Amino acid sequence: MDALLVVNAGSSSLKFQVFGITDAGLERRVKGQIGGIGTRPRLQAKAADGTVLIDRNYEADVVSDLPAAIAAAIAAARDWLLTLQGFTLRAVGHRVVHGGPDYAEPVLIDATVLDRLAGYQDLAPLHQPNNLAPIRQAMAINPDVPQVACFDTAFHHGHPKEVNCYAMPRSFYDEGVRRYGFHGLSYEYISERLRDVAPEVAGGRVIVAHLGSGASMCALNNGHSIESTMGFTALDGLPMGTRPGQLDPGVVLYLILQRGMSAQAVSDLLYHEAGLKGLSGVSNDMRDLLASEDPHAKLAIDHFLYRSGLNAGMLAAALGGIDAFVFTAGVGENSAQIRARIADNLTWLGAELDPAANEAGATLISTPSSRVALYVIPTDEELMIARHTLALLRTRAA
């Protein structure tokens, strides 16, 4: 069977899926990941029917420190994938966080494109280097297999200039200093999924909350992004696992000019030591914070919820009101408590939570009388990447 491989490389995990190409489209065949990269690496994969295909632990020194760890994880996953029978690999689709001002849609990767994408590494240092590592490896191992980059920023292209610009001299905008927005593959999937799940609101005004270790919100109008909480980099907007979210630029000036911190030290602080981790001093994982009795853990959660409510209000203003609010990603899909508390901050917009539906993890978790429909919809970035990759392949073949 002809197949596509989708690779989604993060800061501590490597997710992959194999999709069979059929006359009807795409058929998910294998789903797996290597998690715990750099600490306790573990390769897991299941078939579409849930059958466990592999569950293997590795010694930490086999898949060790980043970025070598990502390369080792890729090699380990590839070695196992080569043992699968019955698949003919036609292309590999990759998630790439930052496409800069140049890439508004998926693109076939060559050396020129790869060099240009490497130029955006400073704008997404947690993700971009890891996104590009498997591309380089795949191009070296299978130079004849097309590699396709799908961008988290692409879905937000098309915002008017007054939305995307900063109040700085025009020359900065011209060189690419502007608001991009991220998590676009997730938002694009939710936008499409809403047509099936809730066609009555899919063409309306919807806020989607992608709440995970990385967190953001997006305002959709008729399925199109019109505003996002993230900007030039993935530091902006909501507080995240290790990133602070919205921050007065004067804080950065203070750290450099008054505290004497180097640019690299500030970068390390903002990307690795801030957010829920920094504020709580306990963990960057919402599950740990919810289970903790430490008052600083409670503070971190309360801050996250407060800022989530503020950002929802901003997006509601951009939309001129909202018809629906969607929770997705790890925290959004799995934490009834966080959903309930965010929903409580949306009552002024007309949202009314159904506690029983929320606890049960239903798709629709608002009451029949709620003026704002509340949904929980699992995201699927890998399927979105596979769809884009297949479309590009078919366009080339036409």
Short mmCIF file of C-alpha atoms in Angstrom, two decimals:
data_model
loop_
_atom_site.label_atom_id
_atom_site.label_comp_id
_atom_site.label_asym_id
_atom_site.label_seq_id
_atom_site.Cartn_x
_atom_site.Cartn_y
_atom_site.Cartn_z
CA MET A 1 0.00 0.00 0.00
CA ASP A 2 1.22 3.50 -0.83
CA ALA A 3 1.70 5.44 2.39
CA LEU A 4 2.60 8.78 3.91
CA LEU A 5 4.71 9.23 7.02
CA VAL A 6 3.91 12.24 9.21
CA VAL A 7 6.53 13.50 11.66
CA ASN A 8 5.78 15.97 14.45
CA ALA A 9 8.97 16.66 16.42
CA GLY A 10 8.62 18.65 19.62
CA SER A 11 10.99 19.70 22.39
CA SER A 12 10.89 16.37 24.25
CA SER A 13 8.91 14.01 22.03
CA LEU A 14 8.75 12.75 18.48
CA LYS A 15 5.25 11.84 17.26
CA PHE A 16 4.74 9.95 14.03
CA GLN A 17 1.89 8.41 12.08
CA VAL A 18 1.63 6.29 8.97
CA PHE A 19 -1.34 6.88 6.68
CA GLY A 20 -2.28 4.57 3.86
CA ILE A 21 -3.30 6.27 0.60
CA THR A 22 -6.56 4.85 -0.76
CA ASP A 23 -8.97 5.88 -3.50
CA ALA A 24 -11.15 7.40 -0.79
CA GLY A 25 -8.27 9.40 0.69
CA LEU A 26 -6.26 8.69 3.83
CA GLU A 27 -6.44 5.74 6.20
CA ARG A 28 -4.60 5.90 9.50
CA ARG A 29 -2.55 2.71 9.94
CA VAL A 30 0.08 3.38 12.63
CA LYS A 31 0.28 5.97 15.41
CA GLY A 32 3.28 6.27 17.70
CA GLN A 33 5.78 8.42 19.48
CA ILE A 34 9.05 8.51 21.33
CA GLY A 35 8.50 10.41 24.56
CA GLY A 36 10.85 11.31 27.39
CA ILE A 37 13.66 12.29 25.03
CA GLY A 38 16.69 13.25 27.07
CA THR A 39 15.38 11.58 30.25
CA ARG A 40 13.52 8.26 29.92
CA PRO A 41 13.03 7.57 26.21
CA ARG A 42 10.16 5.26 25.33
CA LEU A 43 9.04 4.18 21.86
CA GLN A 44 5.35 3.29 21.60
CA ALA A 45 3.17 2.56 18.58
CA LYS A 46 -0.27 1.17 17.94
CA ALA A 47 -2.16 0.01 14.88
CA ALA A 48 -5.42 1.67 13.90
CA ASP A 49 -7.41 -0.96 15.81
CA GLY A 50 -5.49 -0.25 19.02
CA THR A 51 -3.17 -3.26 18.80
CA VAL A 52 0.17 -2.47 20.46
CA LEU A 53 2.88 -2.82 17.84
CA ILE A 54 5.82 -1.83 20.01
CA ASP A 55 6.48 -0.55 23.54
CA ARG A 56 10.19 -0.26 24.15
CA ASN A 57 12.24 1.68 26.70
CA TYR A 58 15.70 3.01 25.94
CA GLU A 59 18.59 3.90 28.18
CA ALA A 60 18.90 7.65 28.68
CA ASP A 61 22.35 7.67 27.06
CA VAL A 62 20.93 6.03 23.90
CA VAL A 63 18.56 8.93 23.33
CA SER A 64 20.39 11.60 25.29
CA ASP A 65 20.73 15.38 25.28
CA LEU A 66 19.11 17.62 22.68
CA PRO A 67 19.65 18.13 19.80
CA ALA A 68 21.47 14.79 19.48
CA ALA A 69 18.53 13.22 21.26
CA ILE A 70 16.11 14.19 18.50
CA ALA A 71 18.40 12.69 15.88
CA ALA A 72 18.70 9.49 17.91
CA ALA A 73 14.94 9.35 18.39
CA ILE A 74 14.40 9.74 14.66
CA ALA A 75 16.87 6.95 13.95
CA ALA A 76 15.20 4.67 16.51
CA ALA A 77 11.74 5.31 15.07
CA ARG A 78 12.99 4.86 11.52
CA ASP A 79 14.69 1.55 12.34
CA TRP A 80 11.41 0.24 13.72
CA LEU A 81 9.30 1.64 10.88
CA LEU A 82 11.52 -0.18 8.37
CA THR A 83 10.39 -3.46 9.91
CA LEU A 84 6.77 -2.79 8.91
CA GLN A 85 5.63 -4.73 5.88
CA GLY A 86 3.26 -3.73 3.10
CA PHE A 87 3.95 0.02 2.94
CA THR A 88 5.56 1.94 0.07
CA LEU A 89 6.55 5.35 1.35
CA ARG A 90 5.53 8.09 -1.09
CA ALA A 91 6.25 11.21 0.98
CA VAL A 92 6.99 12.50 4.46
CA GLY A 93 5.01 15.39 5.90
CA HIS A 94 6.59 17.48 8.66
CA ARG A 95 5.24 19.97 11.15
CA VAL A 96 7.32 23.15 11.07
CA VAL A 97 6.35 25.74 13.65
CA HIS A 98 7.55 28.93 11.94
CA GLY A 99 7.14 29.68 8.24
CA GLY A 100 7.97 33.37 8.59
CA PRO A 101 6.52 35.86 6.09
CA ASP A 102 7.41 33.65 3.12
CA TYR A 103 5.30 30.52 3.51
CA ALA A 104 1.52 30.77 3.56
CA GLU A 105 0.93 27.15 2.53
CA PRO A 106 2.70 23.77 2.61
CA VAL A 107 5.82 23.55 0.49
CA LEU A 108 8.03 20.86 -1.03
CA ILE A 109 11.36 21.03 0.76
CA ASP A 110 14.70 21.42 -0.97
CA ALA A 111 18.04 22.76 0.25
CA THR A 112 17.01 26.37 -0.40
CA VAL A 113 13.78 26.05 1.56
CA LEU A 114 15.58 24.28 4.40
CA ASP A 115 18.16 27.07 4.67
CA ARG A 116 15.42 29.70 4.74
CA LEU A 117 13.53 27.85 7.47
CA ALA A 118 16.71 27.55 9.51
CA GLY A 119 16.80 31.34 9.48
CA TYR A 120 13.68 31.36 11.67
CA GLN A 121 15.21 29.23 14.43
CA ASP A 122 15.69 32.19 16.75
CA LEU A 123 11.95 32.92 16.52
CA ALA A 124 10.99 29.44 17.75
CA PRO A 125 14.05 28.01 19.54
CA LEU A 126 12.03 25.38 21.43
CA HIS A 127 10.63 23.90 18.24
CA GLN A 128 12.19 24.96 14.95
CA PRO A 129 15.56 23.18 15.35
CA ASN A 130 13.75 19.97 16.33
CA ASN A 131 11.30 20.35 13.43
CA LEU A 132 14.15 20.65 10.95
CA ALA A 133 16.29 17.80 12.35
CA PRO A 134 14.09 14.97 11.00
CA ILE A 135 13.81 16.74 7.64
CA ARG A 136 17.58 16.84 7.25
CA GLN A 137 17.86 13.22 8.29
CA ALA A 138 15.08 12.05 5.98
CA MET A 139 16.55 13.97 3.02
CA ALA A 140 19.93 12.35 3.64
CA ILE A 141 18.54 8.83 4.02
CA ASN A 142 15.85 8.92 1.30
CA PRO A 143 16.72 11.77 -1.10
CA ASP A 144 14.15 10.59 -3.64
CA VAL A 145 11.20 10.68 -1.23
CA PRO A 146 9.45 14.09 -1.24
CA GLN A 147 9.56 15.97 2.06
CA VAL A 148 6.74 18.44 2.72
CA ALA A 149 6.76 21.20 5.34
CA CYS A 150 3.43 22.20 6.88
CA PHE A 151 3.52 25.38 8.94
CA ASP A 152 1.86 26.36 12.22
CA THR A 153 1.90 29.99 11.07
CA ALA A 154 0.29 29.42 7.66
CA PHE A 155 -3.33 29.30 8.86
CA HIS A 156 -3.00 32.85 10.20
CA HIS A 157 -1.67 34.37 6.97
CA GLY A 158 -4.09 36.81 5.46
CA HIS A 159 -4.72 38.89 8.57
CA PRO A 160 -5.00 42.59 7.67
CA LYS A 161 -1.88 44.63 8.21
CA GLU A 162 -3.44 46.55 11.11
CA VAL A 163 -3.85 43.21 12.90
CA ASN A 164 -0.37 41.88 12.17
CA CYS A 165 1.78 44.98 12.59
CA TYR A 166 3.45 46.34 15.69
CA ALA A 167 3.59 50.08 16.39
CA MET A 168 7.20 50.31 15.25
CA PRO A 169 8.93 51.88 12.23
CA ARG A 170 7.68 50.33 8.96
CA SER A 171 11.11 48.95 8.12
CA PHE A 172 10.74 46.34 10.87
CA TYR A 173 7.48 45.04 9.40
CA ASP A 174 9.10 44.88 5.98
CA GLU A 175 11.87 42.66 7.32
CA GLY A 176 9.38 40.31 8.97
CA VAL A 177 8.86 41.70 12.47
CA ARG A 178 5.11 41.19 12.72
CA ARG A 179 2.48 39.06 14.47
CA TYR A 180 2.26 35.56 13.00
CA GLY A 181 0.24 33.37 15.35
CA PHE A 182 0.93 29.66 15.93
CA HIS A 183 -0.83 26.32 16.50
CA GLY A 184 -2.31 26.88 13.05
CA LEU A 185 -2.42 23.20 12.10
CA SER A 186 -4.52 22.52 15.19
CA TYR A 187 -6.85 25.43 14.50
CA GLU A 188 -7.21 24.46 10.87
CA TYR A 189 -8.20 20.94 11.88
CA ILE A 190 -10.76 22.22 14.42
CA SER A 191 -12.16 24.62 11.82
CA GLU A 192 -12.77 21.71 9.45
CA ARG A 193 -14.00 19.36 12.18
CA LEU A 194 -16.61 21.88 13.30
CA ARG A 195 -18.38 21.47 9.96
CA ASP A 196 -19.21 17.90 11.00
CA VAL A 197 -19.53 18.29 14.76
CA ALA A 198 -21.43 21.57 14.88
CA PRO A 199 -22.40 22.85 11.41
CA GLU A 200 -24.76 25.36 13.01
CA VAL A 201 -21.79 27.31 14.45
CA ALA A 202 -18.97 26.38 12.03
CA GLY A 203 -19.69 29.42 9.89
CA GLY A 204 -20.06 31.73 12.86
CA ARG A 205 -17.87 33.41 15.45
CA VAL A 206 -15.82 30.84 17.34
CA ILE A 207 -12.95 31.01 19.83
CA VAL A 208 -10.74 27.92 19.91
CA ALA A 209 -8.53 27.38 22.96
CA HIS A 210 -5.52 25.16 22.25
CA LEU A 211 -4.49 24.43 25.83
CA GLY A 212 -1.43 22.28 26.36
CA SER A 213 2.16 22.79 27.45
CA GLY A 214 2.08 25.39 24.70
CA ALA A 215 -1.16 27.34 24.87
CA SER A 216 -2.93 29.89 22.71
CA MET A 217 -6.37 30.94 21.51
CA CYS A 218 -7.62 31.78 18.05
CA ALA A 219 -10.66 33.72 16.84
CA LEU A 220 -12.40 32.10 13.86
CA ASN A 221 -14.96 33.83 11.69
CA ASN A 222 -16.59 31.51 9.14
CA GLY A 223 -13.71 29.07 9.67
CA HIS A 224 -10.96 31.62 9.02
CA SER A 225 -8.44 32.94 11.53
CA ILE A 226 -8.91 36.63 12.21
CA GLU A 227 -6.88 36.99 15.42
CA SER A 228 -4.57 34.96 17.67
CA THR A 229 -3.10 35.41 21.12
CA MET A 230 0.41 34.59 19.89
CA GLY A 231 2.53 37.05 17.92
CA PHE A 232 6.06 37.32 16.54
CA THR A 233 7.21 34.30 18.52
CA ALA A 234 5.54 31.53 20.52
CA LEU A 235 6.21 33.44 23.77
CA ASP A 236 3.20 35.73 23.57
CA GLY A 237 -0.37 35.43 24.84
CA LEU A 238 -1.38 32.87 27.46
CA PRO A 239 1.03 31.68 30.17
CA MET A 240 2.35 28.23 29.22
CA GLY A 241 4.26 25.35 30.72
CA THR A 242 7.63 27.10 30.63
CA ARG A 243 6.84 30.33 28.74
CA PRO A 244 5.42 33.48 30.37
CA GLY A 245 2.89 34.57 27.78
CA GLN A 246 2.24 38.29 27.45
CA LEU A 247 5.13 40.24 28.96
CA ASP A 248 5.94 43.93 29.12
CA PRO A 249 9.04 44.41 26.89
CA GLY A 250 10.39 46.59 29.69
CA VAL A 251 10.91 43.43 31.75
CA VAL A 252 13.39 42.19 29.13
CA LEU A 253 15.17 45.56 29.18
CA TYR A 254 15.34 45.40 32.96
CA LEU A 255 16.83 41.91 32.92
CA ILE A 256 19.53 42.98 30.47
CA LEU A 257 20.30 46.50 31.68
CA GLN A 258 19.75 46.18 35.43
CA ARG A 259 20.33 42.49 36.14
CA GLY A 260 23.17 42.21 33.62
CA MET A 261 21.75 39.09 32.01
CA SER A 262 22.99 38.12 28.56
CA ALA A 263 20.59 37.77 25.64
CA GLN A 264 21.05 33.99 25.80
CA ALA A 265 20.31 33.91 29.52
CA VAL A 266 17.11 35.91 28.97
CA SER A 267 16.11 33.57 26.14
CA ASP A 268 16.71 30.52 28.33
CA LEU A 269 14.64 32.09 31.12
CA LEU A 270 11.68 32.97 28.89
CA TYR A 271 11.57 29.68 27.00
CA HIS A 272 12.57 27.18 29.67
CA GLU A 273 12.15 28.57 33.20
CA ALA A 274 9.11 30.85 33.15
CA GLY A 275 5.38 30.14 32.78
CA LEU A 276 3.66 27.70 35.11
CA LYS A 277 7.02 26.18 36.02
CA GLY A 278 8.57 29.46 37.07
CA LEU A 279 5.53 30.86 38.84
CA SER A 280 4.75 27.69 40.78
CA GLY A 281 8.26 26.42 41.44
CA VAL A 282 6.58 23.01 41.33
CA SER A 283 6.08 21.84 37.75
CA ASN A 284 5.29 22.90 34.20
CA ASP A 285 2.62 20.17 34.01
CA MET A 286 -0.95 21.24 34.77
CA ARG A 287 -1.72 17.76 36.15
CA ASP A 288 1.00 18.14 38.78
CA LEU A 289 -0.21 21.61 39.71
CA LEU A 290 -3.82 20.47 40.11
CA ALA A 291 -2.67 17.64 42.37
CA SER A 292 -0.38 19.84 44.47
CA GLU A 293 -1.26 21.49 47.78
CA ASP A 294 1.52 24.05 47.37
CA PRO A 295 0.01 27.58 47.38
CA HIS A 296 2.36 28.57 44.56
CA ALA A 297 0.87 25.82 42.40
CA LYS A 298 -2.57 27.32 43.07
CA LEU A 299 -1.23 30.76 42.15
CA ALA A 300 0.07 29.45 38.82
CA ILE A 301 -3.30 27.88 38.00
CA ASP A 302 -5.22 31.00 39.05
CA HIS A 303 -2.93 33.16 36.90
CA PHE A 304 -3.41 30.85 33.90
CA LEU A 305 -7.19 30.98 34.29
CA TYR A 306 -7.25 34.75 34.76
CA ARG A 307 -5.16 35.39 31.67
CA SER A 308 -7.26 32.89 29.71
CA GLY A 309 -10.38 34.85 30.57
CA LEU A 310 -8.76 38.15 29.59
CA ASN A 311 -7.60 36.79 26.24
CA ALA A 312 -11.00 35.28 25.54
CA GLY A 313 -12.48 38.73 26.07
CA MET A 314 -9.98 40.25 23.64
CA LEU A 315 -10.87 37.70 20.96
CA ALA A 316 -14.59 38.16 21.59
CA ALA A 317 -14.07 41.87 20.96
CA ALA A 318 -12.25 41.11 17.70
CA LEU A 319 -15.19 38.94 16.62
CA GLY A 320 -17.89 41.30 17.84
CA GLY A 321 -19.31 38.56 20.06
CA ILE A 322 -19.07 34.76 19.97
CA ASP A 323 -21.31 31.86 19.08
CA ALA A 324 -19.13 29.03 20.36
CA PHE A 325 -16.01 28.26 22.40
CA VAL A 326 -13.95 25.11 21.71
CA PHE A 327 -11.49 23.42 24.09
CA THR A 328 -8.75 21.32 22.51
CA ALA A 329 -5.20 19.94 23.05
CA GLY A 330 -3.90 18.11 26.13
CA VAL A 331 -5.29 20.24 28.95
CA GLY A 332 -8.35 21.39 27.04
CA GLU A 333 -9.35 17.86 26.08
CA ASN A 334 -8.60 16.14 29.38
CA SER A 335 -9.07 18.51 32.32
CA ALA A 336 -12.73 18.94 33.26
CA GLN A 337 -11.66 21.18 36.15
CA ILE A 338 -9.80 23.66 33.93
CA ARG A 339 -12.65 23.67 31.40
CA ALA A 340 -15.15 24.40 34.18
CA ARG A 341 -13.16 27.28 35.58
CA ILE A 342 -12.57 28.84 32.17
CA ALA A 343 -16.25 28.44 31.34
CA ASP A 344 -17.04 30.26 34.58
CA ASN A 345 -15.01 33.21 33.27
CA LEU A 346 -17.15 33.20 30.10
CA THR A 347 -20.53 33.58 31.81
CA TRP A 348 -20.57 37.31 30.99
CA LEU A 349 -20.58 36.31 27.32
CA GLY A 350 -23.57 34.05 27.87
CA ALA A 351 -21.82 30.71 28.37
CA GLU A 352 -23.49 28.22 30.69
CA LEU A 353 -21.68 24.96 31.46
CA ASP A 354 -23.40 21.61 31.87
CA PRO A 355 -21.32 20.14 34.74
CA ALA A 356 -22.39 16.54 34.10
CA ALA A 357 -21.57 16.72 30.40
CA ASN A 358 -18.24 18.34 31.23
CA GLU A 359 -17.28 15.66 33.76
CA ALA A 360 -18.28 12.96 31.27
CA GLY A 361 -16.04 14.46 28.58
CA ALA A 362 -18.94 15.00 26.16
CA THR A 363 -18.44 16.87 22.92
CA LEU A 364 -21.08 19.50 23.77
CA ILE A 365 -20.66 20.62 27.38
CA SER A 366 -22.98 23.65 27.52
CA THR A 367 -26.61 23.67 28.60
CA PRO A 368 -29.43 23.95 26.05
CA SER A 369 -30.11 27.51 27.25
CA SER A 370 -26.48 28.65 26.90
CA ARG A 371 -26.10 31.54 24.45
CA VAL A 372 -22.53 30.37 23.74
CA ALA A 373 -22.09 26.71 22.79
CA LEU A 374 -19.15 25.03 24.57
CA TYR A 375 -17.40 22.12 22.85
CA VAL A 376 -14.55 19.72 23.52
CA ILE A 377 -13.00 18.60 20.24
CA PRO A 378 -9.75 16.57 20.13
CA THR A 379 -7.26 18.05 17.72
CA ASP A 380 -5.33 16.07 15.10
CA GLU A 381 -2.36 17.99 13.72
CA GLU A 382 -0.90 14.85 12.16
CA LEU A 383 -4.02 14.21 10.06
CA MET A 384 -3.94 17.83 8.91
CA ILE A 385 -0.29 17.41 7.86
CA ALA A 386 -1.15 14.20 6.01
CA ARG A 387 -3.98 15.93 4.12
CA HIS A 388 -1.71 18.77 3.05
CA THR A 389 1.05 16.37 2.02
CA LEU A 390 -1.31 14.24 -0.08
CA ALA A 391 -2.80 17.34 -1.74
CA LEU A 392 0.68 18.58 -2.67
CA LEU A 393 1.62 15.17 -4.07
CA ARG A 394 -1.50 15.06 -6.22
CA THR A 395 -0.93 18.61 -7.45
CA ARG A 396 2.59 17.65 -8.55
CA ALA A 397 1.28 14.56 -10.33
CA ALA A 398 -1.48 16.43 -12.17
#
